[in-house]
């Protein structure tokens, strides 16, 4: 099975190396910027191209790993007939690929991918979707060589998963960044929070997060919440985030506790 | 060195067991509820008491590990003279203890402590504060037997650390809970997010969280943000949290990027 990678960003790069490691042959890497295409293509023994006019018609699978807004544009310049066409996005419907091939699907790697941080692809869940049974059979085989964690969901479910990932992970990282910047101002070592951050993420590996919620808001401790809001008064944005989330936690768990008490 | 524990909650329990493990003798455990006092005292070979009238004057260190709003009340009923009096709170000033002893301080274990989750106290940072050098010498010795991670900060810094811990950890857990509940509604497996949650918490062990921020908001991808807000329309609270945090991320990183470009 021969593969063409369209894109040269974080997902394209990590996926291309994972495919090479699984002993697939990647024929071409496309990027509008020939230097980017070369940089990735050289690492995996592929041909770099910077125009879709040069794309081979001899491969079996064409993977579009570009920004969401560019997927349609790239797909519309391909002439594939019955070759398999995949995109890798969490938030784009599979059906945007329908006009461009008879076999298409999605391979969405659910992970936070930065170029500067190494990634073990075998621990990345792959979320798949297929236009038909033949495509499914061909791609499933390939996907299992990349990761043992494989789930098939429809486009709506995949979009919800992506949204949940943004909330649970990108937003958590933003909270870490607030804590980091706030402590730097106060000359307190951010490293002290690291065991706590690890433990918080570790706990939910085996517990429902609702069952292990701690902190002043879940105890409805207005005294501490007021002190904290006061400490944040130089940062109205952070103060607003603190207030909104605390109110929501009080509403959520306080009500539930009262309901439990009256049961 | 003989110790009295005042309180029987999460912190009192984990701390008492850690002290026992370090071979300290705990003479008494106080709780207003004698069953709670007994439950903890039995586990560590101490005497349970439910009134401060029965408290021994023979111990060396008295640890008040009760809710913040009860610290003053408990302290005011003790007659200690020069015995060491400690509280364990992140958000209460050390000086509330001043009227009640000539030697006092704070031993604040920085960790998310739930009774149902086991805790390795040797990985918990201990944040300390002391009224004077003698108290410091006596308690530092004890603290190092509990954990190698020891920091001395003043009350203001400790309060800031507690606030940062609430933001980075309690609020992250709340985000995990939103993701959990949202995915349950959509019949998508929350377990799929677990590697991503681990990786997000793991990354910042060796990177500044600002350097590893990913997601649609840091790319200022209004298209995806609008789609996500639409998916959340049945949950106005979650929608509001999503919107506020995304706006803040765009403001923070987009501005910084532009500043970098013009440098």
mmCIF file of N, CA and C in Angstrom, chain B residues 118-208:
data_model
loop_
_atom_site.group_PDB
_atom_site.id
_atom_site.type_symbol
_atom_site.label_atom_id
_atom_site.label_comp_id
_atom_site.label_asym_id
_atom_site.label_seq_id
_atom_site.Cartn_x
_atom_site.Cartn_y
_atom_site.Cartn_z
ATOM 1 N N UNK B 118 -5.879 6.817 47.697
ATOM 2 C CA UNK B 118 -4.648 6.694 48.488
ATOM 3 C C UNK B 118 -3.648 7.786 48.137
ATOM 4 N N UNK B 119 -2.826 8.136 49.098
ATOM 5 C CA UNK B 119 -1.922 9.270 48.917
ATOM 6 C C UNK B 119 -0.539 8.902 49.429
ATOM 7 N N UNK B 120 0.475 9.135 48.580
ATOM 8 C CA UNK B 120 1.852 8.925 49.009
ATOM 9 C C UNK B 120 2.380 10.263 49.540
ATOM 10 N N UNK B 121 2.397 10.390 50.870
ATOM 11 C CA UNK B 121 2.731 11.676 51.481
ATOM 12 C C UNK B 121 4.151 12.125 51.146
ATOM 13 N N UNK B 122 5.024 11.180 50.790
ATOM 14 C CA UNK B 122 6.415 11.555 50.506
ATOM 15 C C UNK B 122 6.522 12.326 49.196
ATOM 16 N N UNK B 123 5.414 12.389 48.426
ATOM 17 C CA UNK B 123 5.429 13.172 47.180
ATOM 18 C C UNK B 123 4.642 14.460 47.308
ATOM 19 N N UNK B 124 4.206 14.776 48.528
ATOM 20 C CA UNK B 124 3.404 15.982 48.747
ATOM 21 C C UNK B 124 4.317 17.137 49.169
ATOM 22 N N UNK B 125 4.325 18.261 48.409
ATOM 23 C CA UNK B 125 5.101 19.412 48.871
ATOM 24 C C UNK B 125 4.505 19.956 50.174
ATOM 25 N N UNK B 126 5.374 20.266 51.149
ATOM 26 C CA UNK B 126 4.918 20.857 52.406
ATOM 27 C C UNK B 126 5.338 22.321 52.436
ATOM 28 N N UNK B 127 4.358 23.196 52.627
ATOM 29 C CA UNK B 127 4.627 24.629 52.652
ATOM 30 C C UNK B 127 4.594 25.062 54.118
ATOM 31 N N UNK B 128 5.714 25.624 54.591
ATOM 32 C CA UNK B 128 5.881 25.887 56.023
ATOM 33 C C UNK B 128 6.015 27.372 56.314
ATOM 34 N N UNK B 129 5.619 27.748 57.527
ATOM 35 C CA UNK B 129 5.834 29.116 58.011
ATOM 36 C C UNK B 129 5.963 29.021 59.538
ATOM 37 N N UNK B 130 6.824 29.868 60.129
ATOM 38 C CA UNK B 130 7.111 29.754 61.564
ATOM 39 C C UNK B 130 7.109 31.115 62.233
ATOM 40 N N UNK B 131 6.696 31.110 63.485
ATOM 41 C CA UNK B 131 6.701 32.363 64.251
ATOM 42 C C UNK B 131 8.122 32.750 64.678
ATOM 43 N N UNK B 132 9.011 31.761 64.803
ATOM 44 C CA UNK B 132 10.349 32.046 65.350
ATOM 45 C C UNK B 132 11.298 30.895 65.025
ATOM 46 N N UNK B 133 12.578 31.117 65.274
ATOM 47 C CA UNK B 133 13.620 30.184 64.897
ATOM 48 C C UNK B 133 13.519 28.844 65.643
ATOM 49 N N UNK B 134 13.172 28.891 66.922
ATOM 50 C CA UNK B 134 13.090 27.635 67.687
ATOM 51 C C UNK B 134 12.002 26.724 67.103
ATOM 52 N N UNK B 135 10.833 27.297 66.825
ATOM 53 C CA UNK B 135 9.739 26.513 66.244
ATOM 54 C C UNK B 135 10.186 25.927 64.912
ATOM 55 N N UNK B 136 10.856 26.761 64.133
ATOM 56 C CA UNK B 136 11.329 26.309 62.822
ATOM 57 C C UNK B 136 12.221 25.080 62.953
ATOM 58 N N UNK B 137 13.198 25.152 63.849
ATOM 59 C CA UNK B 137 14.119 24.028 63.990
ATOM 60 C C UNK B 137 13.398 22.744 64.403
ATOM 61 N N UNK B 138 12.468 22.883 65.334
ATOM 62 C CA UNK B 138 11.772 21.677 65.825
ATOM 63 C C UNK B 138 10.879 21.064 64.737
ATOM 64 N N UNK B 139 10.172 21.911 64.007
ATOM 65 C CA UNK B 139 9.197 21.397 63.034
ATOM 66 C C UNK B 139 9.863 20.961 61.730
ATOM 67 N N UNK B 140 10.921 21.666 61.322
ATOM 68 C CA UNK B 140 11.611 21.315 60.080
ATOM 69 C C UNK B 140 12.076 19.870 60.118
ATOM 70 N N UNK B 141 12.610 19.490 61.237
ATOM 71 C CA UNK B 141 13.073 18.127 61.461
ATOM 72 C C UNK B 141 11.941 17.112 61.230
ATOM 73 N N UNK B 142 10.788 17.415 61.810
ATOM 74 C CA UNK B 142 9.617 16.547 61.661
ATOM 75 C C UNK B 142 9.136 16.548 60.209
ATOM 76 N N UNK B 143 9.078 17.734 59.596
ATOM 77 C CA UNK B 143 8.548 17.859 58.231
ATOM 78 C C UNK B 143 9.360 17.027 57.249
ATOM 79 N N UNK B 144 10.686 17.044 57.399
ATOM 80 C CA UNK B 144 11.541 16.290 56.471
ATOM 81 C C UNK B 144 11.334 14.783 56.592
ATOM 82 N N UNK B 145 10.792 14.335 57.719
ATOM 83 C CA UNK B 145 10.482 12.902 57.823
ATOM 84 C C UNK B 145 9.191 12.551 57.074
ATOM 85 N N UNK B 146 8.396 13.568 56.749
ATOM 86 C CA UNK B 146 7.150 13.334 56.016
ATOM 87 C C UNK B 146 7.354 13.435 54.507
ATOM 88 N N UNK B 147 8.138 14.414 54.074
ATOM 89 C CA UNK B 147 8.319 14.653 52.636
ATOM 90 C C UNK B 147 9.634 15.377 52.402
ATOM 91 N N UNK B 148 10.312 15.068 51.280
ATOM 92 C CA UNK B 148 11.558 15.795 50.990
ATOM 93 C C UNK B 148 11.298 17.158 50.326
ATOM 94 N N UNK B 149 10.046 17.425 49.957
ATOM 95 C CA UNK B 149 9.736 18.663 49.238
ATOM 96 C C UNK B 149 9.200 19.692 50.228
ATOM 97 N N UNK B 150 10.090 20.580 50.698
ATOM 98 C CA UNK B 150 9.777 21.513 51.776
ATOM 99 C C UNK B 150 10.053 22.929 51.289
ATOM 100 N N UNK B 151 9.109 23.816 51.415
ATOM 101 C CA UNK B 151 9.328 25.233 51.077
ATOM 102 C C UNK B 151 8.795 26.123 52.187
ATOM 103 N N UNK B 152 9.532 27.201 52.457
ATOM 104 C CA UNK B 152 9.075 28.161 53.449
ATOM 105 C C UNK B 152 8.580 29.407 52.722
ATOM 106 N N UNK B 153 7.345 29.779 52.950
ATOM 107 C CA UNK B 153 6.765 30.970 52.338
ATOM 108 C C UNK B 153 5.983 31.730 53.386
ATOM 109 N N UNK B 154 5.787 33.030 53.139
ATOM 110 C CA UNK B 154 4.939 33.788 54.065
ATOM 111 C C UNK B 154 3.448 33.554 53.769
ATOM 112 N N UNK B 155 2.581 34.075 54.626
ATOM 113 C CA UNK B 155 1.145 33.767 54.528
ATOM 114 C C UNK B 155 0.557 34.212 53.192
ATOM 115 N N UNK B 156 0.990 35.374 52.695
ATOM 116 C CA UNK B 156 0.495 35.904 51.421
ATOM 117 C C UNK B 156 0.883 34.977 50.255
ATOM 118 N N UNK B 157 2.144 34.531 50.245
ATOM 119 C CA UNK B 157 2.587 33.627 49.174
ATOM 120 C C UNK B 157 1.862 32.281 49.243
ATOM 121 N N UNK B 158 1.667 31.807 50.480
ATOM 122 C CA UNK B 158 0.955 30.531 50.640
ATOM 123 C C UNK B 158 -0.471 30.644 50.113
ATOM 124 N N UNK B 159 -1.109 31.783 50.398
ATOM 125 C CA UNK B 159 -2.472 31.989 49.918
ATOM 126 C C UNK B 159 -2.495 32.026 48.384
ATOM 127 N N UNK B 160 -1.488 32.641 47.793
ATOM 128 C CA UNK B 160 -1.401 32.694 46.323
ATOM 129 C C UNK B 160 -1.184 31.295 45.741
ATOM 130 N N UNK B 161 -0.360 30.503 46.426
ATOM 131 C CA UNK B 161 -0.120 29.134 45.984
ATOM 132 C C UNK B 161 -1.418 28.318 46.048
ATOM 133 N N UNK B 162 -2.179 28.518 47.115
ATOM 134 C CA UNK B 162 -3.449 27.814 47.239
ATOM 135 C C UNK B 162 -4.400 28.224 46.113
ATOM 136 N N UNK B 163 -4.452 29.510 45.834
ATOM 137 C CA UNK B 163 -5.300 29.997 44.737
ATOM 138 C C UNK B 163 -4.856 29.389 43.407
ATOM 139 N N UNK B 164 -3.545 29.375 43.151
ATOM 140 C CA UNK B 164 -3.032 28.800 41.895
ATOM 141 C C UNK B 164 -3.367 27.313 41.809
ATOM 142 N N UNK B 165 -3.312 26.627 42.952
ATOM 143 C CA UNK B 165 -3.645 25.197 42.979
ATOM 144 C C UNK B 165 -5.126 24.982 42.655
ATOM 145 N N UNK B 166 -5.972 25.851 43.170
ATOM 146 C CA UNK B 166 -7.413 25.758 42.873
ATOM 147 C C UNK B 166 -7.634 25.932 41.371
ATOM 148 N N UNK B 167 -6.973 26.935 40.794
ATOM 149 C CA UNK B 167 -7.154 27.211 39.361
ATOM 150 C C UNK B 167 -6.608 26.057 38.522
ATOM 151 N N UNK B 168 -5.381 25.629 38.814
ATOM 152 C CA UNK B 168 -4.732 24.622 37.958
ATOM 153 C C UNK B 168 -5.320 23.226 38.162
ATOM 154 N N UNK B 169 -5.811 22.939 39.360
ATOM 155 C CA UNK B 169 -6.192 21.548 39.655
ATOM 156 C C UNK B 169 -7.694 21.372 39.861
ATOM 157 N N UNK B 170 -8.293 22.092 40.807
ATOM 158 C CA UNK B 170 -9.734 21.920 41.011
ATOM 159 C C UNK B 170 -10.511 22.308 39.751
ATOM 160 N N UNK B 171 -10.050 23.394 39.105
ATOM 161 C CA UNK B 171 -10.773 23.838 37.905
ATOM 162 C C UNK B 171 -10.522 22.907 36.718
ATOM 163 N N UNK B 172 -9.303 22.365 36.613
ATOM 164 C CA UNK B 172 -9.064 21.360 35.566
ATOM 165 C C UNK B 172 -9.981 20.161 35.759
ATOM 166 N N UNK B 173 -10.107 19.730 37.005
ATOM 167 C CA UNK B 173 -10.974 18.580 37.264
ATOM 168 C C UNK B 173 -12.424 18.883 36.869
ATOM 169 N N UNK B 174 -12.835 20.125 37.105
ATOM 170 C CA UNK B 174 -14.178 20.546 36.685
ATOM 171 C C UNK B 174 -14.315 20.461 35.157
ATOM 172 N N UNK B 175 -13.247 20.851 34.429
ATOM 173 C CA UNK B 175 -13.276 20.734 32.961
ATOM 174 C C UNK B 175 -13.351 19.266 32.537
ATOM 175 N N UNK B 176 -12.614 18.394 33.248
ATOM 176 C CA UNK B 176 -12.718 16.959 32.947
ATOM 177 C C UNK B 176 -14.171 16.499 33.133
ATOM 178 N N UNK B 177 -14.796 17.022 34.190
ATOM 179 C CA UNK B 177 -16.175 16.599 34.495
ATOM 180 C C UNK B 177 -17.155 17.071 33.406
ATOM 181 N N UNK B 178 -16.962 18.289 32.905
ATOM 182 C CA UNK B 178 -17.810 18.756 31.799
ATOM 183 C C UNK B 178 -17.630 17.827 30.597
ATOM 184 N N UNK B 179 -16.372 17.562 30.245
ATOM 185 C CA UNK B 179 -16.079 16.699 29.090
ATOM 186 C C UNK B 179 -16.727 15.326 29.290
ATOM 187 N N UNK B 180 -16.618 14.806 30.511
ATOM 188 C CA UNK B 180 -17.197 13.508 30.852
ATOM 189 C C UNK B 180 -18.713 13.504 30.637
ATOM 190 N N UNK B 181 -19.379 14.513 31.180
ATOM 191 C CA UNK B 181 -20.841 14.541 31.120
ATOM 192 C C UNK B 181 -21.329 14.787 29.686
ATOM 193 N N UNK B 182 -20.607 15.650 28.958
ATOM 194 C CA UNK B 182 -20.980 15.959 27.578
ATOM 195 C C UNK B 182 -20.845 14.712 26.694
ATOM 196 N N UNK B 183 -19.741 13.983 26.852
ATOM 197 C CA UNK B 183 -19.532 12.776 26.037
ATOM 198 C C UNK B 183 -20.537 11.688 26.385
ATOM 199 N N UNK B 184 -20.901 11.593 27.670
ATOM 200 C CA UNK B 184 -21.898 10.592 28.070
ATOM 201 C C UNK B 184 -23.210 10.853 27.316
ATOM 202 N N UNK B 185 -23.585 12.111 27.225
ATOM 203 C CA UNK B 185 -24.791 12.499 26.478
ATOM 204 C C UNK B 185 -24.734 12.077 25.018
ATOM 205 N N UNK B 186 -23.535 12.172 24.432
ATOM 206 C CA UNK B 186 -23.364 11.907 22.994
ATOM 207 C C UNK B 186 -22.992 10.454 22.723
ATOM 208 N N UNK B 187 -22.992 9.621 23.778
ATOM 209 C CA UNK B 187 -22.619 8.204 23.662
ATOM 210 C C UNK B 187 -21.213 8.016 23.064
ATOM 211 N N UNK B 188 -20.285 8.830 23.547
ATOM 212 C CA UNK B 188 -18.880 8.697 23.154
ATOM 213 C C UNK B 188 -18.098 8.340 24.419
ATOM 214 N N UNK B 189 -17.110 7.441 24.273
ATOM 215 C CA UNK B 189 -16.389 6.881 25.410
ATOM 216 C C UNK B 189 -15.405 7.910 26.010
ATOM 217 N N UNK B 190 -15.644 8.326 27.262
ATOM 218 C CA UNK B 190 -14.755 9.290 27.935
ATOM 219 C C UNK B 190 -13.321 8.751 28.050
ATOM 220 N N UNK B 191 -13.175 7.426 28.116
ATOM 221 C CA UNK B 191 -11.837 6.836 28.226
ATOM 222 C C UNK B 191 -10.893 7.299 27.112
ATOM 223 N N UNK B 192 -11.447 7.626 25.957
ATOM 224 C CA UNK B 192 -10.614 8.084 24.839
ATOM 225 C C UNK B 192 -9.832 9.332 25.180
ATOM 226 N N UNK B 193 -10.363 10.149 26.108
ATOM 227 C CA UNK B 193 -9.669 11.379 26.481
ATOM 228 C C UNK B 193 -8.538 11.149 27.478
ATOM 229 N N UNK B 194 -8.507 9.984 28.096
ATOM 230 C CA UNK B 194 -7.557 9.790 29.192
ATOM 231 C C UNK B 194 -6.085 9.937 28.782
ATOM 232 N N UNK B 195 -5.663 9.350 27.636
ATOM 233 C CA UNK B 195 -4.258 9.573 27.249
ATOM 234 C C UNK B 195 -3.960 11.054 27.013
ATOM 235 N N UNK B 196 -4.926 11.751 26.451
ATOM 236 C CA UNK B 196 -4.759 13.172 26.150
ATOM 237 C C UNK B 196 -4.660 13.999 27.434
ATOM 238 N N UNK B 197 -5.479 13.665 28.421
ATOM 239 C CA UNK B 197 -5.440 14.364 29.713
ATOM 240 C C UNK B 197 -4.096 14.111 30.403
ATOM 241 N N UNK B 198 -3.641 12.851 30.376
ATOM 242 C CA UNK B 198 -2.322 12.520 30.949
ATOM 243 C C UNK B 198 -1.218 13.302 30.261
ATOM 244 N N UNK B 199 -1.244 13.299 28.933
ATOM 245 C CA UNK B 199 -0.187 13.937 28.153
ATOM 246 C C UNK B 199 -0.165 15.448 28.428
ATOM 247 N N UNK B 200 -1.337 16.053 28.555
ATOM 248 C CA UNK B 200 -1.419 17.498 28.816
ATOM 249 C C UNK B 200 -0.776 17.836 30.162
ATOM 250 N N UNK B 201 -1.076 17.025 31.184
ATOM 251 C CA UNK B 201 -0.491 17.254 32.508
ATOM 252 C C UNK B 201 0.999 16.904 32.519
ATOM 253 N N UNK B 202 1.369 15.920 31.695
ATOM 254 C CA UNK B 202 2.758 15.467 31.659
ATOM 255 C C UNK B 202 3.669 16.497 30.972
ATOM 256 N N UNK B 203 3.177 17.085 29.888
ATOM 257 C CA UNK B 203 3.969 18.063 29.117
ATOM 258 C C UNK B 203 4.516 19.182 29.980
ATOM 259 N N UNK B 204 3.666 19.689 30.900
ATOM 260 C CA UNK B 204 4.103 20.865 31.653
ATOM 261 C C UNK B 204 5.062 20.499 32.777
ATOM 262 N N UNK B 205 5.336 19.192 32.965
ATOM 263 C CA UNK B 205 6.373 18.823 33.937
ATOM 264 C C UNK B 205 7.740 19.314 33.435
ATOM 265 N N UNK B 206 7.883 19.459 32.127
ATOM 266 C CA UNK B 206 9.181 19.911 31.600
ATOM 267 C C UNK B 206 9.072 21.093 30.627
ATOM 268 N N UNK B 207 7.873 21.654 30.454
ATOM 269 C CA UNK B 207 7.703 22.817 29.574
ATOM 270 C C UNK B 207 6.869 23.882 30.274
ATOM 271 N N UNK B 208 7.159 25.142 29.974
ATOM 272 C CA UNK B 208 6.282 26.233 30.386
ATOM 273 C C UNK B 208 4.916 26.021 29.701
#
